[in-house]
CSV table of C-alpha atoms and ligand atoms in Angstrom, one decimal:
chain,number,residue,atom,x,y,z
W,100,MET,CA,13.1,8.5,-20.7
W,101,LYS,CA,16.4,6.6,-20.3
W,102,GLN,CA,16.5,3.9,-17.6
W,103,ILE,CA,18.9,6.0,-15.5
W,104,GLU,CA,16.5,9.0,-15.6
W,105,LEU,CA,13.5,6.8,-14.9
W,106,ILE,CA,15.2,5.4,-11.8
W,107,SER,CA,16.1,8.9,-10.6
W,108,GLU,CA,12.5,10.1,-11.1
W,109,ILE,CA,11.2,7.0,-9.3
W,110,ASN,CA,13.6,7.7,-6.4
W,111,ARG,CA,12.5,11.4,-6.2
W,112,LEU,CA,8.8,10.5,-6.2
W,113,ARG,CA,9.0,7.7,-3.7
W,114,HIS,CA,10.8,10.0,-1.2
W,115,GLU,CA,8.4,12.9,-1.8
W,116,LYS,CA,5.3,10.8,-1.5
W,117,ASN,CA,6.6,8.5,1.3
W,118,ALA,CA,6.0,5.5,-1.0
W,119,VAL,CA,7.4,2.0,-0.8
W,120,ILE,CA,8.0,-0.3,-3.7
W,121,MET,CA,7.5,-4.0,-3.0
W,122,ALA,CA,8.4,-6.5,-5.7
W,123,HIS,CA,7.7,-10.2,-6.0
W,124,TYR,CA,10.7,-12.5,-7.0
W,125,TYR,CA,9.1,-13.0,-10.4
W,126,GLN,CA,9.5,-9.4,-11.4
W,127,MET,CA,12.1,-8.4,-14.0
W,128,PRO,CA,15.6,-7.9,-12.6
W,129,GLU,CA,15.6,-4.1,-13.0
W,130,ILE,CA,12.4,-3.9,-10.9
W,131,GLN,CA,13.8,-6.2,-8.2
W,132,ASP,CA,16.9,-4.1,-8.1
W,133,ILE,CA,15.1,-0.8,-7.4
W,134,ALA,CA,12.5,-2.3,-5.0
W,135,ASP,CA,12.6,-1.3,-1.3
W,136,PHE,CA,11.5,-4.8,-0.5
W,137,THR,CA,11.6,-8.1,-2.6
W,138,GLY,CA,10.0,-11.3,-1.4
W,139,ASP,CA,7.6,-14.1,-2.0
W,140,SER,CA,3.8,-13.9,-1.6
W,141,LEU,CA,4.0,-14.5,2.2
W,142,ALA,CA,6.8,-12.0,2.8
W,143,LEU,CA,5.0,-9.3,0.7
W,144,ALA,CA,1.8,-9.7,2.8
W,145,GLN,CA,3.8,-9.5,6.0
W,146,GLU,CA,5.6,-6.4,4.8
W,147,ALA,CA,2.4,-4.8,3.6
W,148,GLN,CA,0.8,-5.3,7.0
W,149,LYS,CA,3.5,-3.5,8.9
W,150,THR,CA,4.7,-0.7,6.5
W,151,SER,CA,4.5,2.9,7.7
W,152,ALA,CA,4.6,4.2,4.1
W,153,ASP,CA,1.6,6.2,2.8
W,154,ILE,CA,1.7,4.5,-0.6
W,155,ILE,CA,2.5,0.9,-1.5
W,156,VAL,CA,3.5,0.2,-5.1
W,157,LEU,CA,3.0,-3.5,-5.4
W,158,ALA,CA,5.1,-4.8,-8.3
W,159,GLY,CA,3.6,-8.2,-8.7
W,160,VAL,CA,0.0,-9.2,-9.7
W,161,ASN,CA,-3.3,-7.9,-8.6
W,162,PHE,CA,-4.1,-10.4,-5.9
W,163,MET,CA,-0.9,-9.3,-4.1
W,164,GLY,CA,-2.1,-5.7,-4.3
W,165,GLU,CA,-5.5,-6.7,-3.0
W,166,THR,CA,-3.9,-8.6,-0.1
W,167,ALA,CA,-1.9,-5.5,0.8
W,168,LYS,CA,-5.1,-3.3,0.6
W,169,ILE,CA,-7.1,-5.8,2.7
W,170,LEU,CA,-4.4,-5.9,5.4
W,171,ASN,CA,-3.7,-2.2,5.4
W,172,PRO,CA,-6.8,-0.3,4.1
W,173,ALA,CA,-5.6,3.2,5.2
W,174,LYS,CA,-2.8,3.0,2.7
W,175,LYS,CA,-3.0,3.8,-1.0
W,176,VAL,CA,-2.1,0.6,-2.9
W,177,LEU,CA,-1.0,1.0,-6.5
W,178,VAL,CA,-0.1,-1.6,-9.1
W,179,PRO,CA,2.0,-0.7,-12.1
W,180,ASP,CA,-0.4,-2.5,-14.6
W,181,ILE,CA,-4.0,-3.3,-13.7
W,182,ASN,CA,-4.0,-6.1,-16.3
W,183,ALA,CA,-1.6,-8.2,-14.2
W,184,GLY,CA,-4.0,-11.0,-13.3
W,185,CYS,CA,-3.2,-14.6,-12.4
W,186,SER,CA,-4.3,-17.8,-14.1
W,187,LEU,CA,-4.7,-19.5,-10.7
W,188,ALA,CA,-7.0,-16.7,-9.4
W,189,ASP,CA,-8.9,-16.8,-12.7
W,190,SER,CA,-9.4,-20.6,-12.3
W,191,CYS,CA,-11.6,-20.1,-9.2
W,192,PRO,CA,-14.5,-17.7,-9.8
W,193,ALA,CA,-16.2,-16.6,-6.5
W,194,GLU,CA,-19.8,-17.6,-7.6
W,195,LYS,CA,-18.7,-21.2,-8.6
W,196,PHE,CA,-16.6,-21.5,-5.5
W,197,ALA,CA,-19.5,-20.4,-3.3
W,198,GLU,CA,-21.7,-23.2,-4.8
W,199,PHE,CA,-18.9,-25.7,-4.2
W,200,ILE,CA,-18.5,-24.7,-0.6
W,201,ALA,CA,-22.3,-24.9,-0.1
W,202,GLN,CA,-22.2,-28.5,-1.3
W,203,HIS,CA,-19.6,-29.3,1.4
W,204,SER,CA,-20.8,-27.2,4.4
W,205,ASP,CA,-18.9,-29.3,7.0
W,206,TYR,CA,-15.5,-28.6,5.4
W,207,LYS,CA,-12.9,-26.0,6.5
W,208,VAL,CA,-12.0,-23.8,3.5
W,209,VAL,CA,-8.3,-23.1,3.0
W,210,THR,CA,-7.4,-21.0,0.0
W,211,TYR,CA,-4.0,-20.2,-1.5
W,212,VAL,CA,-3.5,-16.4,-1.5
W,213,ASN,CA,-3.5,-16.6,-5.3
W,214,THR,CA,-7.3,-15.8,-5.3
W,215,THR,CA,-9.5,-12.7,-5.5
W,216,ALA,CA,-10.7,-10.8,-2.5
W,217,GLU,CA,-14.2,-12.3,-3.0
W,218,VAL,CA,-12.8,-15.9,-2.8
W,219,LYS,CA,-10.8,-15.0,0.3
W,220,ALA,CA,-14.0,-13.6,1.8
W,221,LEU,CA,-15.5,-17.1,1.5
W,222,SER,CA,-12.5,-18.8,3.2
W,223,ASP,CA,-11.7,-19.8,6.7
W,224,ILE,CA,-7.9,-19.6,6.4
W,225,CYS,CA,-5.5,-18.5,3.6
W,226,ALA,CA,-2.1,-20.1,2.9
W,227,THR,CA,0.9,-19.5,0.7
W,228,SER,CA,3.3,-22.0,-0.7
W,229,THR,CA,5.7,-21.1,2.2
W,230,ASN,CA,3.3,-21.8,5.0
W,231,ALA,CA,0.6,-24.2,3.5
W,232,LYS,CA,2.1,-27.4,5.2
W,233,LYS,CA,2.5,-25.6,8.5
W,234,ILE,CA,-1.1,-24.4,8.4
W,235,ILE,CA,-2.6,-27.7,7.4
W,236,GLU,CA,-0.7,-29.5,10.1
W,237,GLN,CA,-2.2,-27.1,12.7
W,238,LEU,CA,-5.7,-28.3,11.8
W,239,PRO,CA,-7.1,-31.3,13.7
W,240,GLU,CA,-6.3,-34.6,11.9
W,241,ASN,CA,-10.0,-35.4,11.4
W,242,GLU,CA,-10.9,-32.0,10.0
W,243,LYS,CA,-12.4,-32.1,6.5
W,244,ILE,CA,-10.6,-29.6,4.3
W,245,ILE,CA,-11.3,-28.0,1.0
W,246,PHE,CA,-8.0,-26.6,-0.6
W,247,ALA,CA,-8.3,-24.2,-3.5
W,248,PRO,CA,-7.4,-23.3,-6.2
W,249,ASP,CA,-4.1,-25.0,-7.0
W,250,LYS,CA,-4.5,-28.8,-7.4
W,251,ASN,CA,-0.8,-29.3,-7.7
W,252,LEU,CA,0.1,-27.6,-4.4
W,253,GLY,CA,-2.9,-29.3,-2.8
W,254,ASN,CA,-1.7,-32.8,-4.0
W,255,TYR,CA,1.7,-32.0,-2.8
W,256,ILE,CA,0.5,-30.9,0.7
W,257,ASN,CA,-1.7,-34.0,0.8
W,258,SER,CA,1.4,-36.2,0.1
W,259,VAL,CA,3.6,-34.5,2.8
W,260,THR,CA,0.9,-34.3,5.5
W,261,GLY,CA,-1.0,-37.5,4.9
W,262,ARG,CA,-4.3,-35.6,4.6
W,263,ASN,CA,-6.9,-36.2,2.0
W,264,MET,CA,-8.0,-32.6,1.3
W,265,LEU,CA,-10.7,-32.0,-1.3
W,266,LEU,CA,-9.0,-30.1,-4.1
W,267,TRP,CA,-10.3,-27.4,-6.5
W,268,ASN,CA,-9.2,-28.1,-10.1
W,269,GLY,CA,-7.1,-25.0,-10.7
W,270,ALA,CA,-3.5,-24.6,-11.9
W,271,CYS,CA,-0.9,-21.9,-12.7
W,272,HIS,CA,-0.2,-21.6,-16.4
W,273,VAL,CA,3.5,-21.2,-15.7
W,274,HIS,CA,4.2,-24.1,-13.3
W,275,GLU,CA,2.0,-26.5,-15.3
W,276,GLN,CA,4.1,-26.0,-18.4
W,277,PHE,CA,7.5,-27.4,-17.4
W,278,SER,CA,8.7,-30.0,-19.9
W,279,VAL,CA,9.6,-33.3,-18.3
W,280,GLU,CA,11.5,-34.3,-21.5
W,281,ARG,CA,13.6,-31.1,-21.4
W,282,LEU,CA,14.2,-31.5,-17.7
W,283,LEU,CA,15.5,-35.1,-18.3
W,284,ASP,CA,17.8,-33.7,-21.1
W,285,LEU,CA,19.1,-31.1,-18.7
W,286,LYS,CA,19.7,-33.7,-16.0
W,287,ASN,CA,21.8,-35.7,-18.5
W,288,ALA,CA,23.7,-32.6,-19.5
W,289,TYR,CA,24.3,-31.5,-15.9
W,290,PRO,CA,24.5,-34.8,-14.0
W,291,ASN,CA,25.7,-33.1,-10.8
W,292,ALA,CA,23.0,-30.4,-10.8
W,293,LYS,CA,20.3,-30.4,-8.1
W,294,VAL,CA,16.7,-30.0,-9.3
W,295,LEU,CA,14.7,-27.4,-7.3
W,296,ALA,CA,11.0,-27.2,-8.0
W,297,HIS,CA,8.0,-25.1,-6.8
W,298,PRO,CA,5.0,-27.2,-5.5
W,299,GLU,CA,2.7,-25.6,-8.1
W,300,CYS,CA,4.5,-27.9,-10.6
W,301,LYS,CA,2.9,-31.1,-11.8
W,302,ASN,CA,3.7,-34.3,-9.8
W,303,VAL,CA,5.8,-35.7,-12.7
W,304,VAL,CA,8.2,-32.7,-12.3
W,305,LEU,CA,8.1,-32.9,-8.5
W,306,MET,CA,9.1,-36.6,-8.7
W,307,LEU,CA,12.3,-35.5,-10.4
W,308,ALA,CA,13.1,-32.8,-7.9
W,309,ASP,CA,15.8,-33.0,-5.2
W,310,PHE,CA,14.1,-30.2,-3.3
W,311,ILE,CA,10.5,-28.8,-3.4
W,312,GLY,CA,9.6,-25.5,-1.9
W,313,SER,CA,8.1,-22.0,-2.3
W,314,THR,CA,10.1,-19.3,-4.1
W,315,GLN,CA,11.7,-18.2,-0.8
W,316,ALA,CA,12.5,-21.8,0.2
W,317,LEU,CA,14.2,-22.5,-3.2
W,318,LEU,CA,16.3,-19.3,-2.8
W,319,ASN,CA,17.3,-20.3,0.7
W,320,TYR,CA,18.1,-23.9,-0.3
W,321,ALA,CA,20.3,-22.7,-3.3
W,322,THR,CA,22.1,-20.2,-1.0
W,323,GLN,CA,22.8,-22.7,1.8
W,324,SER,CA,23.7,-25.6,-0.4
W,325,ASN,CA,27.3,-26.6,-1.1
W,326,GLU,CA,26.4,-27.8,-4.5
W,327,LYS,CA,27.4,-25.6,-7.5
W,328,GLN,CA,24.8,-26.3,-10.2
W,329,PHE,CA,21.0,-26.1,-10.0
W,330,LEU,CA,18.1,-26.7,-12.4
W,331,ILE,CA,15.3,-24.4,-11.5
W,332,ALA,CA,11.6,-25.4,-12.1
W,333,THR,CA,9.8,-22.2,-11.2
W,334,GLU,CA,9.2,-18.8,-12.8
W,335,SER,CA,12.6,-17.6,-14.1
W,336,GLY,CA,12.5,-14.3,-12.3
W,337,ILE,CA,13.9,-16.0,-9.2
W,338,LEU,CA,17.1,-16.8,-11.0
W,339,HIS,CA,18.1,-13.1,-10.7
W,340,GLN,CA,18.2,-13.3,-6.8
W,341,MET,CA,19.7,-16.7,-6.9
W,342,GLN,CA,22.6,-15.5,-9.1
W,343,LYS,CA,23.0,-12.2,-7.1
W,344,LEU,CA,23.3,-14.0,-3.8
W,345,ASN,CA,25.4,-16.8,-5.2
W,346,PRO,CA,27.7,-15.5,-8.0
W,347,GLU,CA,29.9,-18.5,-7.9
W,348,LYS,CA,27.1,-21.0,-8.6
W,349,GLU,CA,25.3,-21.8,-11.8
W,350,PHE,CA,21.5,-21.7,-12.2
W,351,ILE,CA,19.8,-23.2,-15.3
W,352,PRO,CA,16.1,-22.5,-15.9
W,353,VAL,CA,14.0,-25.6,-16.8
W,354,PRO,CA,12.1,-24.7,-20.0
W,355,PRO,CA,8.4,-25.0,-20.7
W,356,ILE,CA,6.8,-27.3,-23.2
W,357,ASP,CA,6.2,-25.9,-26.7
W,358,SER,CA,8.7,-23.1,-26.5
W,359,THR,CA,12.0,-22.3,-28.2
W,360,CYS,CA,12.9,-20.0,-25.3
W,361,GLY,CA,14.8,-21.4,-22.4
W,362,CYS,CA,12.8,-19.7,-19.6
W,363,ASN,CA,9.3,-20.0,-18.2
W,364,ASP,CA,8.0,-16.5,-17.6
W,365,CYS,CA,4.6,-15.4,-16.1
W,366,LYS,CA,3.0,-13.2,-18.7
W,367,TYR,CA,1.2,-11.3,-16.0
W,368,MET,CA,4.2,-10.6,-13.8
W,369,ARG,CA,6.1,-9.5,-16.9
W,370,LEU,CA,3.5,-6.8,-17.7
W,371,ASN,CA,5.2,-4.5,-15.1
W,372,THR,CA,8.0,-2.2,-16.2
W,373,LEU,CA,10.1,0.6,-14.7
W,374,GLU,CA,8.1,3.1,-16.8
W,375,LYS,CA,4.8,1.8,-15.4
W,376,ILE,CA,6.1,2.0,-11.9
W,377,TYR,CA,7.2,5.6,-12.6
W,378,ASN,CA,3.7,6.4,-14.0
W,379,SER,CA,1.9,4.9,-11.1
W,380,LEU,CA,3.9,6.9,-8.6
W,381,LEU,CA,3.4,10.1,-10.7
W,382,THR,CA,-0.4,9.7,-11.2
W,383,GLU,CA,-1.2,7.5,-8.2
W,384,GLN,CA,-3.0,5.2,-10.5
W,385,PRO,CA,-4.0,2.4,-11.1
W,386,GLU,CA,-5.2,2.1,-7.5
W,387,ILE,CA,-6.4,-1.1,-5.9
W,388,LEU,CA,-9.8,-0.7,-4.2
W,389,VAL,CA,-11.6,-3.4,-2.3
W,390,ASN,CA,-15.3,-3.2,-1.3
W,391,GLU,CA,-15.4,-2.7,2.5
W,392,GLU,CA,-17.9,-5.5,3.2
W,393,ILE,CA,-15.7,-7.9,1.2
W,394,ARG,CA,-12.5,-6.6,2.9
W,395,LYS,CA,-13.9,-7.1,6.4
W,396,LYS,CA,-14.6,-10.8,5.6
W,397,ALA,CA,-11.4,-11.3,3.6
W,398,VAL,CA,-9.1,-9.9,6.2
W,399,LYS,CA,-10.0,-12.6,8.7
W,400,PRO,CA,-8.5,-15.7,6.8
W,401,ILE,CA,-5.4,-13.6,5.9
W,402,GLU,CA,-4.8,-12.5,9.5
W,403,LYS,CA,-5.4,-16.1,10.7
W,404,MET,CA,-2.8,-17.3,8.2
W,405,LEU,CA,-0.2,-14.7,9.4
W,406,LYS,CA,-0.7,-15.7,13.0
W,407,MET,CA,-0.4,-19.4,12.1
W,408,SER,CA,2.8,-18.8,10.1
W,409,VAL,CA,4.8,-17.4,13.1
Z,48,LIG,P1,5.2,-17.9,-3.8
Z,48,LIG,O1,5.5,-16.5,-3.9
Z,48,LIG,O2,4.4,-18.3,-2.6
Z,48,LIG,O3,6.4,-18.8,-4.0
Z,48,LIG,O4,4.1,-18.3,-5.0
Z,48,LIG,C1,4.5,-18.3,-6.3
Z,48,LIG,C2,3.6,-17.7,-7.2
Z,48,LIG,O5,3.2,-18.3,-8.2
Z,48,LIG,C3,3.2,-16.3,-6.9
Z,48,LIG,O6,2.3,-15.9,-7.9
Z,49,LIG,FE1,-0.4,-16.6,-11.0
Z,49,LIG,FE2,1.2,-18.5,-11.9
Z,49,LIG,FE3,1.7,-16.0,-12.5
Z,49,LIG,FE4,2.0,-16.8,-10.0
Z,49,LIG,S1,3.2,-17.4,-11.7
Z,49,LIG,S2,1.0,-14.9,-10.7
Z,49,LIG,S3,0.4,-18.3,-9.8
Z,49,LIG,S4,-0.1,-17.2,-13.1
């Protein structure tokens, strides 16, 4: 089917089935452009909690679909490609994490939403990169905290809050891969450009950044800034929204190590296509299902996070 026909079929099906398409900022431009709602991890969770649609098509990765299902179990939650995992979620298997928590039973357990439902079920509070600082600052200063799975985000939050959280040794394969050498070359080539970096990046990259923030925070910064050029150290999908909202500004992606390509893409996010979205609406598959016992435990830390983010 041609792209124009696919879009028209997607539109027909979403209206017929009262479905909503939610897309993360790391989706391909054509998916962001047809989505009913586009946002970062926190915004997608908030939107999934309040939607009145019968079907949620979550164009992102599986943990985002699971979060939507956990928050709104009466809805049918579909993902375009069931293989859209996440290297951060994979770095924290529930059985190993349960053992780790058992060894530190006097710690509060804060987990990034980039985890499986099973790991969320073991947690006291969830966090995203948008609200992690705010959430940690609301915990008593003497509280012992485990933060998992992203060690880079954990280190960054430790540095801005003065806490000494115990960190799980996980990382995102995209954000770990930014090349410092190529970033320095770009800074030379664009001496007036501001460097915007996601806190999942390594500390050496964050040290070169003019602004550090979640995907939404980077977009807001770029939009509100009077500067004209920006070097972007996060998944390259966000450049689409940055450029759309700021056509007069220039956004240059920071490339990864060992790549001839200029962009750093998440291989999981890029599994989704318009065709797969169409197929998921047509067949109502693949559907995200979460065991009810796990869901009841996992919903508590997510709801706590949403309350603490207001
Ligand atoms: P945010 O959406 O919180 O910026 O997280 C980035 C990310 O890696 C999502 O998978
Ligand atoms: Fe996971 Fe990193 Fe991809 Fe986000 S960008 S989905 S954290 S692998």
